C-alpha positions as protocol buffer text, in pm:
chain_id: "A"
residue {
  index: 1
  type: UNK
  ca { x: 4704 y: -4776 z: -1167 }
}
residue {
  index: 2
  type: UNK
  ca { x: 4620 y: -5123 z: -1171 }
}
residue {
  index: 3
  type: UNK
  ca { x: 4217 y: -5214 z: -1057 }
}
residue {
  index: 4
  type: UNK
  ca { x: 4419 y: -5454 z: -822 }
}
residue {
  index: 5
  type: UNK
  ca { x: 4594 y: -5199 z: -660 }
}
residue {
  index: 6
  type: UNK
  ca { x: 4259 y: -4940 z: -651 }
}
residue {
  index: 7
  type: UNK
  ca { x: 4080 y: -5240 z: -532 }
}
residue {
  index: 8
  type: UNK
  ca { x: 4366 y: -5372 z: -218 }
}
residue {
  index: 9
  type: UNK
  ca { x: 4441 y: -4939 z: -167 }
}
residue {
  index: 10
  type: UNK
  ca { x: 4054 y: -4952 z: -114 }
}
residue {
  index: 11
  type: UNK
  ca { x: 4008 y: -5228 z: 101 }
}
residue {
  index: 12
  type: UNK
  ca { x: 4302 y: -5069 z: 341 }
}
residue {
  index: 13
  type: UNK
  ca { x: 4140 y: -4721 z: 374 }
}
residue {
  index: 14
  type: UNK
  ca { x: 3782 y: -4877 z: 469 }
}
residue {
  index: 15
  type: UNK
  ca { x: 3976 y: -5140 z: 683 }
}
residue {
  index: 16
  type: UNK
  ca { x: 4160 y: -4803 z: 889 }
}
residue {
  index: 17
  type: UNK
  ca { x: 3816 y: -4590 z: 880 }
}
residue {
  index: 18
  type: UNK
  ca { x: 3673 y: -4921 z: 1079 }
}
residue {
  index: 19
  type: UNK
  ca { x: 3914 y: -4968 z: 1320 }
}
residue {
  index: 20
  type: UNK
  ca { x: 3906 y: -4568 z: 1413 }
}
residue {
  index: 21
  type: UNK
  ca { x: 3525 y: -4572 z: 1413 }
}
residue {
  index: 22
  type: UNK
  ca { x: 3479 y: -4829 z: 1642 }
}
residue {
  index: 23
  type: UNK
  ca { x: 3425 y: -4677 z: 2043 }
}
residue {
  index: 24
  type: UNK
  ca { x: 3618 y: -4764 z: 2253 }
}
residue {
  index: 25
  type: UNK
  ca { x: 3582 y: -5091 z: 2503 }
}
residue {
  index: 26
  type: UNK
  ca { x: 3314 y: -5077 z: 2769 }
}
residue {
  index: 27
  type: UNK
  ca { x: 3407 y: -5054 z: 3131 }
}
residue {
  index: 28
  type: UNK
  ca { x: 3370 y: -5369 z: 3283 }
}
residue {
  index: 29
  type: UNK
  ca { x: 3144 y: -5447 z: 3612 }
}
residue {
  index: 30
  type: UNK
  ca { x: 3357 y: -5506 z: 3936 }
}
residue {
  index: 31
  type: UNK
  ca { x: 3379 y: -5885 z: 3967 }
}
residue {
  index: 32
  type: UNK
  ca { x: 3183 y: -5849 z: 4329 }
}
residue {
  index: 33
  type: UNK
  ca { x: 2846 y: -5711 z: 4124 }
}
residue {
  index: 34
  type: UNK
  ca { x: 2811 y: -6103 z: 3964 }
}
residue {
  index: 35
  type: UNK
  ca { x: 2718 y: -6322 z: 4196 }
}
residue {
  index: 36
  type: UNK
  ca { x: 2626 y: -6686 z: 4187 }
}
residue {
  index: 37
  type: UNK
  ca { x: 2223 y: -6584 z: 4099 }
}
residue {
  index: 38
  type: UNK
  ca { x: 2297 y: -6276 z: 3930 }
}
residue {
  index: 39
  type: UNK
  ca { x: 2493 y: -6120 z: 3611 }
}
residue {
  index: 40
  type: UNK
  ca { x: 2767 y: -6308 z: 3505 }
}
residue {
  index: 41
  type: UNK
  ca { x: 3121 y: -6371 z: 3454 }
}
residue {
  index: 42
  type: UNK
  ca { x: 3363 y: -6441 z: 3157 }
}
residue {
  index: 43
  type: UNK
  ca { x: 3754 y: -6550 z: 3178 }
}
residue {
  index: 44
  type: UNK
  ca { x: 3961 y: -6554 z: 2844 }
}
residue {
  index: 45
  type: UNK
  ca { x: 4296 y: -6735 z: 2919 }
}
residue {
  index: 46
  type: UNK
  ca { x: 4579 y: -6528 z: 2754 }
}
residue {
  index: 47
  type: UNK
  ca { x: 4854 y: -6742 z: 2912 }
}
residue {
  index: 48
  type: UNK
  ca { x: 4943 y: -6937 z: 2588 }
}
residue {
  index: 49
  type: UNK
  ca { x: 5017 y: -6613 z: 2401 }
}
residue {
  index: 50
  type: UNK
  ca { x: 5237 y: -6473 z: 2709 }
}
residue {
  index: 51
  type: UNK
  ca { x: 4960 y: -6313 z: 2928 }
}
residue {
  index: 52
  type: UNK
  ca { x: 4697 y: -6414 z: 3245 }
}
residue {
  index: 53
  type: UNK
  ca { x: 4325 y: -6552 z: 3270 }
}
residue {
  index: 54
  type: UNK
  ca { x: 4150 y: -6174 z: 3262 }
}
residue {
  index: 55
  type: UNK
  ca { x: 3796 y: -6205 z: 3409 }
}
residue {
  index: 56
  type: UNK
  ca { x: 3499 y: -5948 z: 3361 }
}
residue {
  index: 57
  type: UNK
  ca { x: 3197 y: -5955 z: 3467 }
}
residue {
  index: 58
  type: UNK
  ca { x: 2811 y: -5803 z: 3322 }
}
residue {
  index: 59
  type: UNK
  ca { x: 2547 y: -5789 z: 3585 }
}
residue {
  index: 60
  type: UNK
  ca { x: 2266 y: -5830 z: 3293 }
}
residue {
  index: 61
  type: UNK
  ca { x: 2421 y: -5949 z: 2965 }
}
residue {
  index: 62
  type: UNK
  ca { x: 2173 y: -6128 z: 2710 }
}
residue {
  index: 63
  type: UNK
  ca { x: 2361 y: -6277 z: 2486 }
}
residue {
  index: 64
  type: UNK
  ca { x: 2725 y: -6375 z: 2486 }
}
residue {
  index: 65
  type: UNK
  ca { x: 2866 y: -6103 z: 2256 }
}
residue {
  index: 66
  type: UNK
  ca { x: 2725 y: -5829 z: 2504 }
}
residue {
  index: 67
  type: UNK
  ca { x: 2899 y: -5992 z: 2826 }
}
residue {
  index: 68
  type: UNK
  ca { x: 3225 y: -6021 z: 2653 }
}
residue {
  index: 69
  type: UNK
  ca { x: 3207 y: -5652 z: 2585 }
}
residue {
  index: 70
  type: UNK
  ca { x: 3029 y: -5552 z: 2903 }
}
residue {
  index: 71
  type: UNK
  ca { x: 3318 y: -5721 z: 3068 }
}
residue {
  index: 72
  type: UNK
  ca { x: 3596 y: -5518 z: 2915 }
}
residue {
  index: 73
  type: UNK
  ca { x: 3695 y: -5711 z: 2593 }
}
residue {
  index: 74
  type: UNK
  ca { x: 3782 y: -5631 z: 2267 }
}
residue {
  index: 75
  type: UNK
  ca { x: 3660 y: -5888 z: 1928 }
}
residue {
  index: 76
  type: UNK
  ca { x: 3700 y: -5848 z: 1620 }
}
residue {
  index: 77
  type: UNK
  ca { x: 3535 y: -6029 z: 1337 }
}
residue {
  index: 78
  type: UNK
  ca { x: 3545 y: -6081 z: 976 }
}
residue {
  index: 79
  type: UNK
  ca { x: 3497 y: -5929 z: 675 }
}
residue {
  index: 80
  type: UNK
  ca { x: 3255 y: -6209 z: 556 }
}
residue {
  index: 81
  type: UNK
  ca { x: 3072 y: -6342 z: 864 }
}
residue {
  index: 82
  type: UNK
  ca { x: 3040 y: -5985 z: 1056 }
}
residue {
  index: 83
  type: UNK
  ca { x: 3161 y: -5881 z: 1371 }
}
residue {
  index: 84
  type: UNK
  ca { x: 2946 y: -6174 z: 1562 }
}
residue {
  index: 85
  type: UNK
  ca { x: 3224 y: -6410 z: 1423 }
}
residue {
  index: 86
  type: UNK
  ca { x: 3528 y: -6342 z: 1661 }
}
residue {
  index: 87
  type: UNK
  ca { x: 3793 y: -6376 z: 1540 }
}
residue {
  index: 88
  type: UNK
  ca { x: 3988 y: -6218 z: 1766 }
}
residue {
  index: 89
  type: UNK
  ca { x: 3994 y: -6095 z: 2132 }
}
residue {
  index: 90
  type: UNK
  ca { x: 4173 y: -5865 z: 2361 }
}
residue {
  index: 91
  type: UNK
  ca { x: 4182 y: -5693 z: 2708 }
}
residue {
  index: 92
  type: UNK
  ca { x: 4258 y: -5363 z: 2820 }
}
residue {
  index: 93
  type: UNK
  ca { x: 4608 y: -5268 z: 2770 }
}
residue {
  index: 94
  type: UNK
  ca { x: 4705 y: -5667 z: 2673 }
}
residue {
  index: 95
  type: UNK
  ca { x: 4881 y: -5731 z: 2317 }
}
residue {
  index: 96
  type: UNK
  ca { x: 5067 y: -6016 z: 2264 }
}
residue {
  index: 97
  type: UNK
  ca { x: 5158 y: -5872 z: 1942 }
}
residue {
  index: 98
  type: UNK
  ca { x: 5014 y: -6237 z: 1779 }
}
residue {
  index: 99
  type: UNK
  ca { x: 4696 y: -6295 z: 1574 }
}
């Protein structure tokens, strides 16, 4: 076989291994345990792509990354940059079936 094809064949079986390694989303805080001096809340607005404003909520995040995953989401990143580069995000049982 052709190193291109090794190479691509390659890059497809580590891509699958990823996706089947990663856990699976973290259970969002009720929206009632952020309040206006504590935790917080995010709201991702899925309506262009044929969905609704979902909101979650972390009652300690630190940094950004953690309260989109503390409140339910999904990212993924790039090969390049790392997962910290989102790329792209979902929600629960949403799939617009568009990157």
């Amino acid at each position: 076989m052709p190193i291109a094809v090794l190479s691509a064949l390659s890059v497809m079986v580590a891509a699958c291994f990823a996706y089947l390694l990663v856990g699976p989303p973290a259970a969002a805080a009720p929206i009632g345990d952020c309040t206006a001096t504590e935790g917080a809340v995010v709201a991702v607005d899925f309506e262009p792509l044929g969905g609704k404003v979902e909101r979650g909520c972390d009652s300690s995040p630190t940094t950004g990354y953690e309260l989109l995953h503390e409140g339910g989401f999904t990212t993924a990143g790039t090969e390049h940059d790392g997962p910290a580069f989102i790329c792209r995000i979902g929600f629960g049982s949403f799939n617009s079936v568009r990157q």
